[in-house]
Amino acid sequence: ETGVTQTPRHLVMGMTNKKSLKCEQHLGHNAMYWYKQSAKKPLELMFVYSLEERVENNSVPSRFSPECPNSSHLFLHLHTLQPEDSALYLCASSKTDRDPGELFFGEGSRLTVL
Amino acid sequence: AQSVTQPDIHITVSEGASLELRCNYSYGATPYLFWYVQSPGQGLQLLLKYFSGDTLVQGIKGFEAEFKRSQSSFNLRKPSVHWSDAAEYFCAIKLTFGQGTILTVHP
């Protein structure tokens, strides 16, 4: 099994749809992250979870709603998105969130909002 | 707050030529520094990291990087580039990433 798995790999949704992105890590890590990758911009850290508790939320609009039911799974619920939300959403994990060391990334979910 | 700057958005080199990708950082203490590589349609993969000790660190795929505290830099180097090195490269401090440098390799 790969370390960090993201589904779906591609998602097209309308502005009124509700969808979810899923991330699963098989590395026994305690911290998980959502990043947004847009063209010509640095990776934007969206959310940080440590031991299933959210420890950081970098001013992300409420139309993005994360959920971490256990240390192996992380979701990003999407609702009423805007076209500018189209991007590659990357999930990552690390052993801890304090001095996290190396991040292990999934392959990303490519989101297109029409 | 920490920040990372990669001055070069796009670099083109010939196969077999040497490579240096620049990274400058701003951080108050000794930083944890990383270089990641991203191939098209893929996530990021760690190339190498610096936490402490020897300032010249070796990574995978023949890459190395040198930490220079006086210059706040952590430049990535490779003596001879292969066509398969074409990708986007990211420098990072902890959870903060630079803008990335796209590397194109000409045959």
Short mmCIF file of C-alpha atoms in Angstrom, two decimals:
data_model
loop_
_atom_site.label_atom_id
_atom_site.label_comp_id
_atom_site.label_asym_id
_atom_site.label_seq_id
_atom_site.Cartn_x
_atom_site.Cartn_y
_atom_site.Cartn_z
CA GLU A 1 0.00 0.00 0.00
CA THR A 2 1.19 3.49 -0.75
CA GLY A 3 1.81 5.70 2.27
CA VAL A 4 -0.82 8.39 1.67
CA THR A 5 -3.79 7.75 -0.59
CA GLN A 6 -6.19 10.40 -1.85
CA THR A 7 -9.54 9.91 -3.55
CA PRO A 8 -10.89 10.93 -5.92
CA ARG A 9 -7.94 11.87 -8.10
CA HIS A 10 -10.13 14.14 -10.21
CA LEU A 11 -13.38 15.88 -9.33
CA VAL A 12 -15.56 18.26 -11.31
CA MET A 13 -18.36 19.98 -9.47
CA GLY A 14 -20.80 22.79 -9.88
CA MET A 15 -20.92 25.72 -7.53
CA THR A 16 -23.98 24.36 -5.73
CA ASN A 17 -22.75 20.79 -5.27
CA LYS A 18 -21.54 19.15 -2.09
CA LYS A 19 -18.63 16.77 -2.39
CA SER A 20 -15.84 15.39 -0.22
CA LEU A 21 -12.17 14.62 -0.66
CA LYS A 22 -10.73 11.69 1.24
CA CYS A 23 -7.22 11.05 2.49
CA GLU A 24 -5.92 7.93 4.17
CA GLN A 25 -2.44 7.32 5.54
CA HIS A 26 -0.95 3.92 6.35
CA LEU A 27 2.19 5.22 8.07
CA GLY A 28 1.07 5.35 11.67
CA HIS A 29 1.51 9.13 11.73
CA ASN A 30 -0.22 11.40 14.22
CA ALA A 31 -0.50 14.56 12.13
CA MET A 32 -2.31 15.19 8.88
CA TYR A 33 -2.60 18.24 6.66
CA TRP A 34 -4.53 19.73 3.77
CA TYR A 35 -2.71 21.94 1.29
CA LYS A 36 -4.04 23.84 -1.70
CA GLN A 37 -1.82 24.05 -4.77
CA SER A 38 -2.77 26.64 -7.37
CA ALA A 39 -0.83 27.55 -10.48
CA LYS A 40 1.98 30.04 -9.88
CA LYS A 41 1.36 30.19 -6.13
CA PRO A 42 3.18 28.61 -3.21
CA LEU A 43 1.50 25.69 -1.53
CA GLU A 44 -1.08 27.05 0.89
CA LEU A 45 -1.47 25.24 4.19
CA MET A 46 -5.19 24.99 4.90
CA PHE A 47 -5.63 22.76 7.94
CA VAL A 48 -3.48 20.88 10.43
CA TYR A 49 -4.74 17.99 12.53
CA SER A 50 -2.83 16.38 15.36
CA LEU A 51 -4.22 13.26 17.00
CA GLU A 52 -7.57 13.99 15.38
CA GLU A 53 -7.79 17.51 16.77
CA ARG A 54 -7.57 20.55 14.56
CA VAL A 55 -4.59 22.62 15.63
CA GLU A 56 -4.42 25.13 12.82
CA ASN A 57 -6.84 26.72 10.41
CA ASN A 58 -5.22 29.28 8.16
CA SER A 59 -8.17 31.58 7.50
CA VAL A 60 -9.80 29.14 5.14
CA PRO A 61 -13.34 30.01 3.96
CA SER A 62 -16.11 28.08 5.67
CA ARG A 63 -17.09 26.46 2.39
CA PHE A 64 -14.17 24.12 3.15
CA SER A 65 -14.90 21.92 6.13
CA PRO A 66 -12.32 19.38 7.34
CA GLU A 67 -13.04 16.25 9.32
CA CYS A 68 -10.59 13.89 10.99
CA PRO A 69 -12.45 10.90 12.46
CA ASN A 70 -9.24 9.08 13.41
CA SER A 71 -5.51 9.50 12.97
CA SER A 72 -5.52 7.59 9.68
CA HIS A 73 -8.29 9.43 7.85
CA LEU A 74 -8.83 13.01 6.84
CA PHE A 75 -11.67 14.47 4.82
CA LEU A 76 -12.27 17.81 3.19
CA HIS A 77 -15.94 18.55 2.72
CA LEU A 78 -16.71 20.99 -0.07
CA HIS A 79 -19.84 23.10 -0.32
CA THR A 80 -20.86 26.05 -2.48
CA LEU A 81 -17.42 26.44 -3.97
CA GLN A 82 -16.26 29.18 -6.32
CA PRO A 83 -14.37 28.79 -9.60
CA GLU A 84 -11.25 30.20 -7.94
CA ASP A 85 -11.27 27.15 -5.66
CA SER A 86 -10.22 25.02 -8.62
CA ALA A 87 -6.82 23.63 -7.68
CA LEU A 88 -4.89 20.54 -6.70
CA TYR A 89 -5.62 19.62 -3.10
CA LEU A 90 -2.82 17.74 -1.43
CA CYS A 91 -3.01 15.72 1.73
CA ALA A 92 0.11 15.06 3.77
CA SER A 93 1.05 13.37 7.02
CA SER A 94 3.94 13.46 9.46
CA LYS A 95 4.90 11.71 12.68
CA THR A 96 3.91 14.71 14.77
CA ASP A 97 2.79 18.28 14.16
CA ARG A 98 5.45 19.74 16.46
CA ASP A 99 8.71 20.04 14.50
CA PRO A 100 6.98 17.84 11.96
CA GLY A 101 10.02 16.75 10.04
CA GLU A 102 9.40 15.16 6.69
CA LEU A 103 5.93 15.39 5.15
CA PHE A 104 4.57 12.45 3.20
CA PHE A 105 2.22 13.55 0.44
CA GLY A 106 -0.56 11.90 -1.44
CA GLU A 107 -0.86 12.34 -5.19
CA GLY A 108 -3.55 14.98 -4.81
CA SER A 109 -7.14 15.52 -5.85
CA ARG A 110 -7.54 17.76 -8.87
CA LEU A 111 -10.68 19.84 -8.32
CA THR A 112 -12.45 21.80 -11.04
CA VAL A 113 -15.34 24.06 -10.07
CA LEU A 114 -17.61 25.06 -12.92
CA ALA B 1 6.88 34.27 10.81
CA GLN B 2 8.94 32.07 8.57
CA SER B 3 9.14 32.46 4.81
CA VAL B 4 10.82 30.79 1.88
CA THR B 5 11.81 32.39 -1.41
CA GLN B 6 12.77 30.59 -4.57
CA PRO B 7 13.95 33.36 -6.90
CA ASP B 8 13.85 31.30 -10.08
CA ILE B 9 10.41 30.31 -11.34
CA HIS B 10 11.72 28.38 -14.34
CA ILE B 11 15.18 27.03 -15.17
CA THR B 12 16.28 25.26 -18.34
CA VAL B 13 19.45 23.19 -18.53
CA SER B 14 20.93 20.74 -20.98
CA GLU B 15 21.17 17.09 -20.07
CA GLY B 16 24.52 16.42 -18.44
CA ALA B 17 24.96 20.01 -17.28
CA SER B 18 25.24 20.96 -13.63
CA LEU B 19 22.29 22.42 -11.76
CA GLU B 20 21.79 24.79 -8.87
CA LEU B 21 18.37 25.80 -7.61
CA ARG B 22 18.27 28.68 -5.18
CA CYS B 23 16.38 28.89 -1.92
CA ASN B 24 16.45 31.69 0.65
CA TYR B 25 14.63 31.59 3.93
CA SER B 26 13.66 33.83 6.78
CA TYR B 27 13.45 32.27 10.23
CA GLY B 28 14.45 33.27 13.72
CA ALA B 29 16.08 30.06 14.86
CA THR B 30 17.88 27.13 13.29
CA PRO B 31 15.51 26.04 10.60
CA TYR B 32 14.40 22.60 9.57
CA LEU B 33 14.90 22.81 5.79
CA PHE B 34 13.66 20.54 3.06
CA TRP B 35 13.73 20.10 -0.69
CA TYR B 36 10.85 18.27 -2.36
CA VAL B 37 10.28 17.30 -5.98
CA GLN B 38 6.95 17.04 -7.77
CA SER B 39 6.52 15.30 -11.11
CA PRO B 40 3.45 16.15 -13.19
CA GLY B 41 0.27 14.71 -11.74
CA GLN B 42 2.04 13.53 -8.61
CA GLY B 43 2.39 14.56 -5.01
CA LEU B 44 5.61 15.88 -3.50
CA GLN B 45 8.50 13.58 -2.67
CA LEU B 46 11.29 14.43 -0.25
CA LEU B 47 14.73 14.84 -1.85
CA LEU B 48 16.69 15.79 1.25
CA LYS B 49 16.50 17.57 4.58
CA TYR B 50 18.66 19.55 6.98
CA PHE B 51 18.10 19.65 10.71
CA SER B 52 21.57 20.17 12.17
CA GLY B 53 25.18 19.07 11.87
CA ASP B 54 27.00 18.83 8.56
CA THR B 55 25.84 21.71 6.40
CA LEU B 56 26.23 19.72 3.19
CA VAL B 57 23.48 17.14 2.97
CA GLN B 58 23.09 14.37 0.47
CA GLY B 59 19.74 13.29 -0.87
CA ILE B 60 18.20 10.87 -3.27
CA LYS B 61 18.74 10.83 -7.03
CA GLY B 62 22.20 12.37 -6.72
CA PHE B 63 21.05 15.69 -5.28
CA GLU B 64 22.78 17.61 -2.53
CA ALA B 65 22.14 20.89 -0.75
CA GLU B 66 24.25 23.20 1.34
CA PHE B 67 22.97 25.15 4.32
CA LYS B 68 24.58 28.57 4.65
CA ARG B 69 23.40 30.37 7.74
CA SER B 70 25.26 33.59 6.87
CA GLN B 71 23.38 33.81 3.58
CA SER B 72 20.09 32.33 4.81
CA SER B 73 20.28 29.96 1.89
CA PHE B 74 19.77 26.27 1.22
CA ASN B 75 20.58 25.78 -2.45
CA LEU B 76 20.01 22.48 -4.21
CA ARG B 77 22.66 21.13 -6.56
CA LYS B 78 23.27 18.25 -8.90
CA PRO B 79 26.53 17.76 -10.85
CA SER B 80 24.96 16.22 -13.95
CA VAL B 81 21.28 16.51 -14.77
CA HIS B 82 19.32 13.68 -16.36
CA TRP B 83 16.22 14.11 -18.52
CA SER B 84 14.20 12.38 -15.80
CA ASP B 85 15.01 15.24 -13.40
CA ALA B 86 12.56 17.49 -15.22
CA ALA B 87 9.99 18.37 -12.57
CA GLU B 88 9.06 21.12 -10.13
CA TYR B 89 11.22 21.59 -7.06
CA PHE B 90 10.09 23.06 -3.77
CA CYS B 91 12.13 24.35 -0.87
CA ALA B 92 10.41 24.34 2.51
CA ILE B 93 10.84 25.28 6.16
CA LYS B 94 8.70 23.03 8.32
CA LEU B 95 5.23 23.44 6.81
CA THR B 96 5.97 26.57 4.72
CA PHE B 97 6.85 26.13 1.07
CA GLY B 98 8.44 28.32 -1.56
CA GLN B 99 6.78 29.06 -4.86
CA GLY B 100 8.61 26.28 -6.64
CA THR B 101 11.10 26.14 -9.51
CA ILE B 102 10.18 24.34 -12.70
CA LEU B 103 13.13 22.53 -14.22
CA THR B 104 13.19 21.80 -17.94
CA VAL B 105 15.92 19.55 -19.30
CA HIS B 106 16.94 19.79 -22.96
CA PRO B 107 18.41 16.68 -24.63
#
